[in-house]
Every structure is written in structure tokens, then in C-alpha cells.
Coordinates of C-alpha atoms and ligand atoms in Angstrom, one line a residue:
M1432 CA 0.2 0.2 -0.2
G1433 CA 1.2 3.7 -0.7
I1434 CA 2.0 6.5 1.5
A1435 CA -0.7 8.2 3.5
L1436 CA 1.5 10.9 5.3
V1437 CA 3.9 12.8 4.6
E1438 CA 5.0 14.8 7.6
G1439 CA 8.6 16.8 7.4
V1440 CA 11.0 14.2 6.4
A1441 CA 9.1 10.9 8.0
R1442 CA 6.7 8.9 5.4
Y1443 CA 4.1 7.0 6.9
S1444 CA 2.0 4.4 4.8
Y1445 CA -1.5 3.5 4.8
A1446 CA -0.5 0.2 6.5
A1447 CA 0.9 1.6 9.3
L1448 CA -1.4 4.1 10.1
D1449 CA -3.8 1.4 10.2
S1450 CA -2.3 -0.4 12.8
R1451 CA -1.9 3.0 15.0
I1452 CA -5.6 3.9 14.6
E1453 CA -6.6 0.4 15.7
A1454 CA -4.2 0.6 19.0
L1455 CA -5.4 4.2 19.5
A1456 CA -9.0 2.6 19.5
R1457 CA -8.2 0.0 22.0
G1458 CA -6.4 2.5 24.0
L1459 CA -9.5 4.6 24.4
L1460 CA -11.9 1.4 24.6
V1461 CA -9.9 -0.5 27.7
E1462 CA -12.5 -2.9 28.8
K1463 CA -15.6 -1.7 27.3
D1464 CA -17.2 -2.7 23.7
D1465 CA -18.2 0.5 22.4
L1466 CA -17.4 4.4 23.5
D1467 CA -21.1 4.8 22.5
R1468 CA -20.9 8.6 21.7
E1469 CA -18.4 9.7 23.8
R1470 CA -17.4 12.7 22.9
V1471 CA -13.8 12.7 22.6
A1472 CA -11.5 16.0 21.7
V1473 CA -9.1 16.6 19.3
L1474 CA -6.6 19.2 19.6
M1475 CA -3.4 19.0 17.7
P1476 CA -2.4 20.2 14.1
A1477 CA -2.5 17.7 11.2
G1478 CA -0.2 15.2 11.2
R1479 CA 0.1 10.9 11.7
N1480 CA -1.4 11.8 15.5
Y1481 CA -3.9 13.9 14.2
V1482 CA -5.4 11.3 11.9
T1483 CA -4.9 8.7 14.9
A1484 CA -6.9 10.4 17.0
L1485 CA -9.7 11.4 14.8
H1486 CA -10.0 7.7 12.8
G1487 CA -9.3 6.0 16.5
I1488 CA -12.2 7.6 18.3
W1489 CA -14.5 6.6 15.2
R1490 CA -13.2 3.1 15.1
A1491 CA -14.2 3.0 19.3
G1492 CA -17.7 4.1 18.2
G1493 CA -16.5 7.8 19.9
I1494 CA -17.8 11.2 18.8
A1495 CA -14.8 12.9 17.4
V1496 CA -14.8 17.1 18.8
P1497 CA -11.8 18.7 16.7
L1498 CA -10.7 21.9 17.6
N1499 CA -9.0 25.0 17.4
V1500 CA -5.4 24.4 18.3
G1501 CA -5.2 28.6 18.3
A1502 CA -8.2 28.3 20.5
T1503 CA -8.3 30.6 24.1
A1504 CA -8.6 29.0 27.9
P1505 CA -12.2 30.8 27.4
E1506 CA -13.1 29.6 24.4
F1507 CA -11.7 25.9 25.0
E1508 CA -13.8 25.6 28.0
Y1509 CA -16.7 26.8 26.6
Y1510 CA -16.1 24.1 23.6
L1511 CA -15.5 21.0 26.1
G1512 CA -18.7 22.2 28.4
K1513 CA -21.1 22.5 25.5
A1514 CA -20.1 19.7 23.6
G1515 CA -19.9 17.6 27.1
V1516 CA -16.3 16.5 26.0
T1517 CA -14.8 13.6 28.5
R1518 CA -11.2 13.1 27.5
V1519 CA -9.2 15.1 25.1
I1520 CA -6.5 13.9 22.8
A1521 CA -3.9 16.7 22.5
S1522 CA -0.3 17.4 21.2
R1523 CA 2.4 17.8 23.8
Q1524 CA 2.6 21.6 23.3
Q1525 CA -1.7 22.0 23.7
L1526 CA -1.7 19.7 26.5
I1527 CA 0.3 22.4 28.4
A1528 CA -1.6 25.0 27.3
T1529 CA -4.9 23.7 28.4
D1530 CA -3.8 21.6 31.3
P1531 CA -5.3 24.2 33.7
V1532 CA -8.7 23.9 31.8
C1533 CA -9.1 20.5 31.7
R1534 CA -8.1 20.1 35.5
R1535 CA -11.1 22.7 36.5
L1536 CA -13.1 20.4 34.7
G1537 CA -11.8 17.1 35.6
M1538 CA -11.3 16.1 32.4
E1539 CA -8.8 13.5 31.0
A1540 CA -5.8 15.2 28.6
L1541 CA -3.9 13.0 27.0
E1542 CA -1.5 12.4 24.0
V1543 CA -1.8 10.0 21.5
N1544 CA 1.2 8.0 22.7
D1545 CA -0.7 7.4 26.1
L1546 CA -3.3 5.9 24.3
L1547 CA -1.2 3.3 22.1
G1548 CA 0.1 1.2 24.5
A1549 CA -3.1 1.0 26.6
G1550 CA -5.6 -1.4 25.0
R1551 CA -5.8 -5.0 25.2
R1552 CA -4.5 -6.6 21.3
Q1553 CA -7.8 -8.6 21.1
Q1554 CA -10.3 -6.5 22.2
P1555 CA -12.5 -6.6 19.5
L1556 CA -13.6 -3.0 17.6
P1557 CA -17.1 -2.7 17.7
T1558 CA -19.8 -2.1 14.4
V1559 CA -20.2 1.8 14.0
E1560 CA -23.6 2.2 11.8
R1561 CA -23.4 5.0 9.3
S1562 CA -26.3 6.6 11.2
R1563 CA -24.4 7.5 14.1
P1564 CA -22.1 10.8 14.7
A1565 CA -18.9 10.9 14.1
M1566 CA -18.1 14.3 14.9
I1567 CA -19.0 17.6 16.4
V1568 CA -17.8 20.7 14.4
F1569 CA -17.9 23.7 16.0
T1570 CA -19.1 26.9 13.8
S1571 CA -19.9 30.7 14.5
G1572 CA -23.6 32.1 13.5
T1573 CA -26.0 34.3 14.1
T1574 CA -26.5 33.4 17.7
S1575 CA -23.4 34.7 20.2
K1576 CA -21.7 31.4 21.1
P1577 CA -20.4 29.1 18.5
K1578 CA -22.8 26.1 17.5
G1579 CA -21.8 22.5 17.6
A1580 CA -22.9 21.0 14.0
V1581 CA -23.4 16.9 14.7
I1582 CA -21.8 14.9 11.5
T1583 CA -22.7 11.3 10.7
H1584 CA -20.6 9.1 9.1
K1585 CA -23.2 8.6 6.6
A1586 CA -22.9 12.4 6.1
I1587 CA -19.1 12.2 5.8
H1588 CA -19.8 9.5 3.3
T1589 CA -21.6 11.2 1.2
Q1590 CA -20.0 14.5 1.2
V1591 CA -16.8 12.8 0.7
T1592 CA -17.7 10.5 -2.2
T1593 CA -19.3 13.4 -4.1
L1594 CA -16.2 15.2 -4.0
I1595 CA -14.0 12.5 -4.9
K1596 CA -16.1 11.9 -8.5
A1597 CA -16.8 15.6 -9.1
W1598 CA -12.9 16.5 -9.0
R1599 CA -11.6 12.9 -10.0
W1600 CA -9.3 12.2 -7.0
T1601 CA -7.4 8.9 -7.3
R1602 CA -4.5 7.1 -5.6
K1603 CA -1.8 9.1 -7.7
D1604 CA -3.1 12.1 -6.2
S1605 CA -0.7 14.3 -3.7
I1606 CA -1.8 17.4 -1.7
P1607 CA -0.5 19.8 0.9
L1608 CA -2.7 20.6 4.0
F1609 CA -2.3 23.5 6.0
L1610 CA -6.0 24.7 6.8
P1611 CA -6.9 24.0 10.0
L1612 CA -8.5 20.7 11.2
H1613 CA -11.4 22.1 13.1
H1614 CA -13.4 22.9 10.0
L1615 CA -14.6 20.7 7.1
H1616 CA -12.3 22.8 4.3
G1617 CA -9.3 21.0 5.7
L1618 CA -11.0 18.0 7.4
I1619 CA -13.1 16.9 4.7
N1620 CA -12.3 18.2 1.5
V1621 CA -8.4 17.8 1.7
L1622 CA -7.6 15.2 4.4
S1623 CA -10.5 12.8 3.9
C1624 CA -10.7 12.7 0.3
A1625 CA -7.2 11.9 -0.1
L1626 CA -7.1 9.5 2.7
W1627 CA -10.4 7.7 1.1
C1628 CA -9.1 7.1 -2.1
G1629 CA -5.4 6.3 -1.1
A1630 CA -3.8 9.6 -2.2
T1631 CA -0.6 11.1 -0.3
V1632 CA -1.3 14.2 2.3
H1633 CA 1.6 16.2 2.9
A1634 CA 0.7 17.6 6.3
F1635 CA 2.2 21.2 7.3
P1636 CA 1.4 22.5 11.4
K1637 CA 0.2 25.7 9.7
L1638 CA 0.8 27.5 6.2
D1639 CA 4.4 28.3 5.2
V1640 CA 4.0 30.1 2.5
A1641 CA 7.9 30.0 1.4
R1642 CA 7.8 26.3 2.2
L1643 CA 4.9 25.4 -0.1
C1644 CA 6.4 27.3 -2.8
E1645 CA 9.5 25.6 -2.7
Q1646 CA 7.7 22.0 -2.5
A1647 CA 5.2 23.0 -5.1
G1648 CA 8.3 24.2 -7.6
S1649 CA 9.4 21.4 -7.4
G1650 CA 6.7 19.1 -8.4
A1651 CA 5.2 17.9 -5.2
F1652 CA 1.7 18.1 -5.4
S1653 CA -0.9 17.4 -8.1
V1654 CA -4.0 19.1 -6.6
F1655 CA -4.1 22.4 -4.3
M1656 CA -6.8 23.7 -2.4
A1657 CA -7.1 26.8 0.0
V1658 CA -9.3 29.4 1.1
P1659 CA -8.6 33.2 -1.2
T1660 CA -6.9 34.4 1.1
V1661 CA -4.4 31.6 0.7
Y1662 CA -4.0 32.4 -2.8
V1663 CA -3.5 36.3 -2.3
K1664 CA -0.2 35.3 -0.1
L1665 CA 1.0 32.9 -2.6
M1666 CA 1.1 35.5 -5.3
E1667 CA 2.5 38.1 -3.0
H1668 CA 5.2 35.7 -2.5
I1669 CA 5.6 34.3 -5.7
E1670 CA 6.1 38.3 -7.1
S1671 CA 9.0 38.5 -5.0
L1672 CA 11.1 35.6 -5.6
A1673 CA 14.0 35.8 -8.4
A1674 CA 12.8 35.6 -12.1
Q1675 CA 14.1 31.7 -12.4
Q1676 CA 12.7 30.1 -9.0
R1677 CA 9.0 32.3 -9.8
K1678 CA 9.0 30.7 -13.0
A1679 CA 9.6 27.1 -11.9
V1680 CA 6.9 27.8 -9.0
C1681 CA 4.1 29.1 -11.7
R1682 CA 4.9 26.2 -13.7
E1683 CA 4.5 23.6 -11.4
F1684 CA 1.5 25.3 -10.0
G1685 CA 0.1 25.2 -13.9
R1686 CA 1.3 21.5 -14.2
M1687 CA -1.2 20.3 -11.3
R1688 CA -4.4 19.1 -12.3
L1689 CA -6.3 21.0 -9.9
N1690 CA -6.6 24.2 -8.1
V1691 CA -9.3 24.8 -6.0
S1692 CA -10.7 27.8 -4.0
G1693 CA -13.4 28.1 -1.6
S1694 CA -14.7 28.8 2.0
A1695 CA -15.1 32.3 1.0
A1696 CA -15.6 34.5 -2.0
C1697 CA -12.7 34.5 -4.5
P1698 CA -12.7 37.8 -5.9
V1699 CA -12.3 37.9 -9.9
R1700 CA -9.0 39.9 -9.7
V1701 CA -7.5 36.8 -8.0
F1702 CA -9.0 34.1 -10.4
E1703 CA -7.3 36.2 -13.1
R1704 CA -3.9 36.9 -11.6
W1705 CA -4.1 33.4 -11.3
K1706 CA -4.5 32.4 -13.9
Q1707 CA -2.2 35.0 -15.8
L1708 CA 1.0 33.7 -13.4
T1709 CA 0.1 29.6 -13.6
G1710 CA -2.2 29.1 -16.4
Q1711 CA -4.8 27.6 -13.9
A1712 CA -8.4 28.3 -13.6
L1713 CA -8.8 28.4 -9.9
L1714 CA -12.1 25.8 -9.9
E1715 CA -14.2 27.9 -7.4
R1716 CA -17.1 25.7 -5.0
Y1717 CA -18.9 26.5 -2.2
G1718 CA -20.1 25.0 1.1
A1719 CA -20.7 25.3 4.5
T1720 CA -20.4 22.9 7.7
E1721 CA -23.6 22.3 8.0
T1722 CA -23.8 20.8 4.3
G1723 CA -20.4 20.1 3.1
M1724 CA -20.0 21.1 -0.6
T1725 CA -22.9 21.7 -2.4
I1726 CA -22.2 24.0 -5.6
S1727 CA -19.0 23.6 -7.4
N1728 CA -17.7 24.5 -10.6
P1729 CA -17.2 22.2 -13.3
Y1730 CA -13.7 19.6 -13.6
D1731 CA -14.6 19.7 -17.4
G1732 CA -15.8 22.5 -18.9
E1733 CA -16.1 26.5 -17.9
R1734 CA -14.9 27.7 -14.6
R1735 CA -16.6 31.4 -14.1
A1736 CA -15.2 33.9 -12.1
G1737 CA -17.0 35.3 -9.7
F1738 CA -19.5 32.2 -9.8
V1739 CA -19.4 29.3 -7.6
G1740 CA -20.9 27.3 -9.9
Q1741 CA -23.6 24.5 -10.5
V1742 CA -25.5 22.3 -8.2
L1743 CA -23.1 19.2 -7.1
P1744 CA -24.5 15.6 -7.9
G1745 CA -26.9 14.5 -4.9
V1746 CA -27.7 17.7 -3.6
E1747 CA -30.6 19.5 -4.1
A1748 CA -30.4 23.9 -3.9
Q1749 CA -33.3 26.2 -4.3
L1750 CA -33.3 29.4 -3.9
F1751 CA -36.2 30.9 -1.3
D1752 CA -37.7 34.2 -0.7
D1753 CA -38.4 35.7 2.8
N1754 CA -41.4 34.1 2.8
H1755 CA -40.3 30.7 2.4
R1756 CA -41.6 30.4 -1.1
P1757 CA -38.9 29.2 -4.1
V1758 CA -37.5 31.9 -6.0
R1759 CA -39.3 31.0 -9.7
N1760 CA -37.0 33.6 -11.3
D1761 CA -33.3 32.8 -11.0
A1762 CA -32.5 36.4 -11.7
T1763 CA -34.4 37.2 -8.6
P1764 CA -32.1 36.8 -5.6
G1765 CA -32.9 34.1 -2.7
E1766 CA -31.9 32.5 0.2
I1767 CA -29.9 29.0 -0.6
R1768 CA -31.5 26.1 1.0
I1769 CA -29.9 22.6 0.9
R1770 CA -31.1 19.0 0.7
S1771 CA -28.8 16.5 1.0
G1772 CA -27.4 13.1 2.3
G1773 CA -24.3 15.6 3.2
V1774 CA -26.7 17.6 5.2
F1775 CA -25.6 17.5 9.3
Q1776 CA -28.0 15.9 11.9
G1777 CA -28.3 19.1 13.5
Y1778 CA -27.0 21.4 16.6
W1779 CA -25.2 19.6 19.5
D1780 CA -27.8 20.3 22.4
D1781 CA -29.4 23.6 20.6
E1782 CA -33.2 23.0 19.9
R1783 CA -33.7 26.6 19.4
A1784 CA -30.9 27.3 16.9
N1785 CA -32.5 23.6 15.0
R1786 CA -36.1 25.1 14.8
A1787 CA -34.6 28.7 12.9
S1788 CA -32.2 26.7 10.8
F1789 CA -34.6 24.0 8.9
H1790 CA -37.6 24.7 7.2
D1791 CA -39.8 21.9 5.4
G1792 CA -36.9 20.2 5.6
W1793 CA -34.3 22.4 4.1
F1794 CA -31.0 24.1 5.8
R1795 CA -31.2 27.5 5.6
T1796 CA -27.7 28.7 4.4
G1797 CA -28.5 32.5 4.8
D1798 CA -26.7 33.3 1.2
I1799 CA -27.8 35.1 -1.0
A1800 CA -28.1 34.4 -4.6
V1801 CA -28.8 34.4 -8.1
V1802 CA -28.5 31.6 -11.0
E1803 CA -27.5 32.5 -14.7
D1804 CA -27.4 29.7 -16.8
G1805 CA -27.4 26.9 -13.9
Y1806 CA -24.3 28.7 -12.5
Y1807 CA -24.6 30.2 -8.8
R1808 CA -23.2 33.6 -8.0
I1809 CA -23.5 34.4 -4.3
L1810 CA -24.1 38.3 -3.8
G1811 CA -24.0 38.0 -0.1
R1812 CA -25.2 37.3 3.4
S1813 CA -28.9 37.5 4.9
S1814 CA -27.0 38.6 8.1
I1815 CA -24.7 41.4 8.2
D1816 CA -23.6 40.0 11.6
I1817 CA -21.7 36.7 10.5
I1818 CA -17.9 38.3 9.4
K1819 CA -15.9 35.9 6.7
S1820 CA -12.2 36.7 7.6
G1821 CA -9.4 34.8 5.7
G1822 CA -11.9 31.5 5.4
Y1823 CA -13.5 31.6 8.9
K1824 CA -16.6 32.4 9.6
L1825 CA -17.1 35.3 12.5
S1826 CA -19.8 36.0 14.6
A1827 CA -20.1 39.7 15.3
L1828 CA -22.4 38.9 18.2
E1829 CA -19.7 37.0 19.9
I1830 CA -16.8 39.5 19.7
E1831 CA -19.3 41.9 20.7
G1832 CA -20.0 40.0 23.7
V1833 CA -16.5 39.8 24.8
L1834 CA -15.5 43.4 24.3
L1835 CA -18.3 45.1 26.5
D1836 CA -16.4 43.1 29.5
H1837 CA -13.4 45.8 28.6
E1838 CA -13.8 48.5 31.6
A1839 CA -13.8 51.2 29.3
I1840 CA -16.1 50.5 26.7
R1841 CA -19.5 51.4 27.0
E1842 CA -21.3 50.2 24.1
T1843 CA -19.7 48.5 21.0
A1844 CA -21.0 47.1 17.4
V1845 CA -18.7 45.1 15.1
I1846 CA -18.7 45.0 11.5
G1847 CA -16.6 43.3 8.8
L1848 CA -15.1 45.7 6.0
P1849 CA -14.0 44.6 3.0
D1850 CA -10.2 43.9 2.4
A1851 CA -7.9 42.4 -0.2
T1852 CA -6.4 40.1 1.5
W1853 CA -8.3 39.0 4.3
G1854 CA -11.8 39.4 2.4
E1855 CA -13.5 41.4 4.8
I1856 CA -11.6 42.2 8.6
V1857 CA -13.2 42.8 11.8
A1858 CA -14.0 46.2 12.8
A1859 CA -15.1 47.2 16.1
A1860 CA -17.2 50.8 16.5
V1861 CA -17.1 51.6 20.5
T1862 CA -18.6 54.3 22.7
L1863 CA -16.0 54.4 25.9
K1864 CA -17.4 55.0 29.6
H1865 CA -16.9 58.6 31.0
G1866 CA -13.3 59.3 31.3
A1867 CA -11.7 56.3 29.3
S1868 CA -9.6 56.4 27.2
L1869 CA -9.3 52.9 24.2
D1870 CA -6.4 52.5 21.2
L1871 CA -5.9 49.5 18.8
A1872 CA -3.0 48.0 20.0
G1873 CA -4.1 48.2 23.9
L1874 CA -7.7 46.5 22.6
K1875 CA -5.9 43.8 20.6
E1876 CA -3.6 43.6 23.5
W1877 CA -6.7 42.9 25.5
C1878 CA -8.3 40.5 23.7
A1879 CA -5.1 38.2 23.6
G1880 CA -6.1 35.0 25.7
R1881 CA -9.7 36.1 25.7
I1882 CA -10.3 35.6 21.8
S1883 CA -8.6 33.7 18.8
G1884 CA -6.4 35.8 16.8
Y1885 CA -8.6 35.8 14.1
K1886 CA -11.4 37.1 15.8
V1887 CA -9.5 40.5 17.2
P1888 CA -10.5 43.8 15.7
R1889 CA -7.9 45.1 13.5
R1890 CA -10.1 48.4 13.4
L1891 CA -11.0 50.6 15.9
K1892 CA -13.2 53.7 16.1
V1893 CA -14.0 55.1 18.8
M1894 CA -17.2 57.2 18.6
R1895 CA -19.2 59.6 21.0
D1896 CA -22.3 57.7 19.9
L1897 CA -23.5 54.6 17.7
P1898 CA -25.7 55.0 14.6
R1899 CA -29.1 54.3 15.5
N1900 CA -32.5 54.0 14.5
A1901 CA -36.0 55.5 15.5
M1902 CA -36.3 51.9 17.6
G1903 CA -32.7 52.3 19.2
K1904 CA -31.1 49.9 17.4
V1905 CA -27.5 50.4 15.9
V1906 CA -27.3 51.0 12.2
K1907 CA -24.7 48.3 11.3
T1908 CA -25.4 49.2 7.3
A1909 CA -24.3 53.2 8.4
L1910 CA -21.8 52.2 10.3
R1911 CA -20.0 50.4 7.8
D1912 CA -20.0 53.0 5.4
L1913 CA -18.9 55.6 7.8
L1914 CA -15.9 53.2 8.9
Ligands
MLC625 C1 -4.7 35.0 11.1 N1 -5.3 36.3 10.9 C2 -6.2 36.4 11.1 C3 -6.9 35.0 10.2 N2 -6.1 34.3 9.9 N3 -6.7 37.7 11.2 C4 -8.1 37.5 10.2 N4 -8.5 36.6 9.7 C5 -8.1 35.6 9.8 N5 -8.2 34.2 9.1 C6 -3.8 37.3 11.8 C7 -3.4 36.4 13.3 O1 -4.1 36.6 14.5 C8 -2.3 37.1 13.2 O2 -2.6 38.2 14.2 C9 -1.6 37.3 11.9 O3 -2.8 37.4 11.3 C10 -1.0 36.2 11.1 O4 -1.1 35.2 11.2 P1 -0.9 33.7 11.1 O5 -1.4 32.6 11.7 O6 0.8 33.5 10.5 O7 -1.5 33.7 9.7 P2 -1.7 33.0 8.7 O8 -0.7 31.6 8.8 O9 -1.1 33.2 7.4 O10 -3.3 32.7 8.2 C11 -4.1 32.7 7.3 C12 -4.8 31.7 7.0 C13 -5.7 31.6 8.1 C14 -5.4 32.0 5.9 C15 -3.8 30.6 6.6 O11 -6.2 32.5 8.5 C16 -6.3 30.1 7.9 O12 -5.9 29.1 7.8 N6 -7.9 30.1 7.2 C17 -8.6 29.0 6.5 C18 -9.8 28.9 7.8 C19 -10.7 27.8 7.2 O13 -10.1 26.8 7.1 N7 -12.1 28.0 6.8 C20 -12.8 27.1 6.4 C21 -13.7 26.8 7.4 S1 -15.1 25.7 6.5 P3 -1.2 39.3 14.7 O14 -1.5 40.4 14.8 O15 -1.3 38.1 16.0 O16 -0.3 39.3 13.6 C22 -16.1 26.6 5.6 C23 -16.9 25.5 4.8 C24 -16.5 25.6 3.2 O17 -15.9 27.5 5.0 O18 -16.8 25.9 2.4 O19 -14.9 25.3 3.0
AMP626 P1 -18.4 27.6 7.7 O1 -19.5 28.1 8.5 O2 -17.2 28.3 8.2 O3 -18.5 26.3 7.2 O4 -18.7 29.0 6.7 C1 -19.7 28.9 5.4 C2 -19.8 29.8 4.9 O5 -18.6 30.1 4.0 C3 -21.1 29.9 3.4 O6 -22.7 29.7 4.1 C4 -20.7 31.3 3.1 O7 -21.0 32.0 3.5 C5 -19.3 30.7 3.1 N1 -18.4 30.4 1.7 C6 -18.4 29.5 1.7 N2 -17.7 28.9 0.0 C7 -18.1 30.0 -0.5 C8 -17.4 31.1 -2.1 N3 -17.2 30.3 -2.5 N4 -18.0 31.8 -2.0 C9 -18.5 32.9 -1.1 N5 -18.9 32.2 0.0 C10 -18.2 31.1 0.7

């Protein structure tokens, strides 16, 4: 069997990975027959241990809760509590960072190595039906705190097999993995699709544009997937290279069989510049944590800049108006709603959110689109309180909730502002308490340790009053124009 993972100079075969996964599953089970929906958190960067932990939990019948390695202690505590996690599997570095929280919650925190030898070799592994939940993935939304999307094995199976077919994955493929593994883009589209079909994953602990270009330039990859921000960063780097090196990197990106962009809108200028540099027409696709990928530009055929493409096989998509009526005319904007075997089961322990998110069996994405000749074009979101920065979905309300704890801040309104690199950046408008003062550097420093780096405001506007309507509600559109 071939190589499943490349991590630095180490290469791991599928067979070696498989026996490690079984050993970990047995280490988790010890005397039990089945973890039976026990929630086990996974907290580590891409690599052999991540795959061992994720699949080990699955084989033992547990529910994996992949978490952000950059989460702060309060965020971490929220995720563990909300999902009812009982054990955490972490890398050494994460173990040290999260130990105080785990101790406080009386939770067992382990490294992969602690579990590998802990089970009995003859211990049978349970049969895990596809209808069972496989993981809880936290996603921000229109509520202040992130919600845990429960995704079954069946939904993962549907999502992965759909993409393998649509994008022609084969075992000959090799792909770099540098996106975070607590979201579907890295976890399903890159890691799971590759491992499903016997391809090779090159794991990077984080985005390292220089190393990526070096390896891409030596022909190491056949497929590349990233958020638009990564393509912007890659192009900046490529343009800074000496002529010969630049030529080699561009040539090798051009020789790959597929470059995909998603998780946020790919600006037309990024599509065009990438094509100019490498000759590759980026394949833009659309999806969400709750649905997996649902709309994609074609593998063969026209890839339209500024469009997310056509509905994937096996997926039903329909535009709806504000009164839950299907939009009959494709040129009329409507909310994209989805039905498919890839859709999640519901939010963990959140009946209110479940009621609000489904209507007549359709999942409401909150994204507004039009359709032209079968190609979807995203116009925006139904809520201004959702910000997409570098492919991360952020809740303005969650950030506002944290900022209000600042001793100088009386009121705040958080919005996303357009940005050429990040898509949007987080901006906070605040009014201050009497006699208080605040600057951006001070605010950033205060936020560290409270919210993940990517949620921290990059702009601060201190105002005498926030713009409000006659009802006293902050008018965020007016604020956006002001900023
Ligand atoms: C990092 N920073 C960000 C940021 N990421 N700021 C705003 N938005 C972001 N997304 C900040 C850091 O806090 C830091 O600030 C500075 O930028 C440099 O940090 P870094 O970690 O060195 O950045 P970098 O490695 O360049 O990260 C950029 C990135 C990352 C694009 C690789 O943002 C990323 O991995 N994004 C992908 C998210 C993703 O996978 N989304 C998929 C969701 S699933 P300071 O002040 O400390 O210097 C989904 C479904 C679907 O949406 O359709 O796929
Ligand atoms: P998440 O909850 O992090 O999975 O983010 C899902 C959201 O990302 C979707 O609802 C869209 O708003 C956005 N999204 C994903 N892909 C695209 C794309 N290609 N273009 C525009 N928005 C996208």
C-alpha cells in the first residue's frame, strides 16, 4: 500500500497508520465494547497523530470534537462544556496550554502515545453504523456563541464520495494540508478525500508560504486547495521571487491537475491573476459546515470567475424568498437552501437553533444568490452579523459580547469591512465610559487570551454615539459606510 502521510522528512504508509489507529481505538476502549457517543476532543495540528486520534475515536464508536489549536482558554472551556467532552487528546504543546482548563473541568487530557499501548490486543472493535454521529464541528453563526454541528458517518461518506467523483480524485494524487483541521475545508475536502482514495497528504503544521512554494516548485503536489486569502499570500510571495524561481513555481502550479478555491468568495481579480501567473483556472466551489460542499464549478467545462458553479450531483439546492416561497425566476435573489445526504444532523444541544435553521426539511444557509445559466453567484449574506475573514466564519455578536467586558467600553458594534487580503476584516466601533480611553494596540493586547487571534478587531473607531434608528437599534450598514 502507498504513502498516506508525509510529515517533514517522515513518510507513513496506510498500513502503519491503520495499525496505529486500531491501537488507539483499543486504548480508548480499554474494557468497554463501544465508546457509545462519548465525546472526545482532538486538539493538534495536521499530522500522523491527528489522523490516528480522529480515526481511532471513530473506530471505537466515539464522537470526535476537533478543536482549534489556537483557541484561548475561555473558548476551549466553552467548547468542552458545550459538547460534553469527557476526554481530550492533544499534542504535547496543546496539552500544556490546556492543562489548567482540563484540570478545572475534571477532564482527562492525553497524548496519542499515552493511548497506543493502553488497550488489549485482542479487544474486538465495535461495528459503527453510518447513521451514528461521527463528529461535532463548532461553527459561528448569528447567535453569540459558536454552535456544534453534529455530522454523521453517513454525511461524511456522502460528502467525500461526491467530491472524489466530481473532482476526479485518485490514489496517484498528492496534496498539501495546511488549513486548520477544526473546519471542513481541511478536514473533509483535503484530508478525508485524500485518505479515502489512497492518495498522499503532505501535512504542514501551519501555513508556510515559502516552504509550500518550494515544494510545489519541485513538483510535489498534483492537487492544491485553499481559501482565497492563501492564494493572495501565495501570489505576493511568488511575485517577490527571483525570475528563475518564480518561473519554476508558476510552471509547477500550472502542471497540477487541479487548484481549488473556497470557504469565501474568490475575487475575480484573484482568479484572473492566478490564471495569468500559472495558467490554472481556479475551480471555485461553495459549501458550509452544516452541508459539506454543495455547489461547484465543473472539473471539465467552463469555470466562471465570480460564480461558485453548479449544484453538485446528489444535492438539491433551491433559492427561497423571505416568505419561504421558492424563487421562480433565477435572476431574482433568494436564500440558498439545501437538501442532501451530506447535510448535518442538527446542532448539538440547541433545539432553538435547529428550529431556526431548517424549514420544511431544507437547511437555510443564510447566503443570498442568483443563478445564471445554472451557475450560482453569491451576492452576500442575509445577516450582517456574520463576517468571513481569511475563510473563517466569525460572529459579530460573539466578539461584541467579549468586548463589552472591557472596562473602558460602554457600547460596541462589530462589523466586517472589505479587505483585499482577508476578504473582510473585523472592525469594532465603540463608545467609552466617562473619562476612559482606548486605542487599537491596547484593545488587541486585551483581547489576547480572551478570543482567538483571527477574531481580534483590526480596526477600532471610538465614537461619541453609535448610529441608531428610531427604535434605538444600531444601524450596522450606516456604520459600515462610516468606517
Ligand atoms: C490569521 N489572522 C487572521 C486570520 N488568520 N486575521 C483575520 N482573519 C483570519 N482568518 C491573523 C493572526 O491573528 C495574526 O495576527 C496574523 O493574522 C498572522 O497570523 P498567522 O496565523 O501567521 O496567519 P496565516 O498563517 O497567514 O493564516 C492565514 C490563513 C488562516 C488564511 C492560513 O486564516 C486560515 O487557515 N484560514 C482558513 C480558515 C478555514 O479553513 N476556513 C474554512 C471554514 S469551513 P497578529 O495580530 O497576531 O499578527 C467552510 C466551509 C467551506 O467555510 O466552504 O469550506
Ligand atoms: P462555515 O460555517 O465556516 O462553514 O462557512 C460557510 C459559509 O462560507 C457559507 O455559508 C458561505 O457564506 C461561505 N462560503 C463558502 N464558500 C464560499 C464561496 N466560494 N463564495 C462565497 N462564500 C462562500
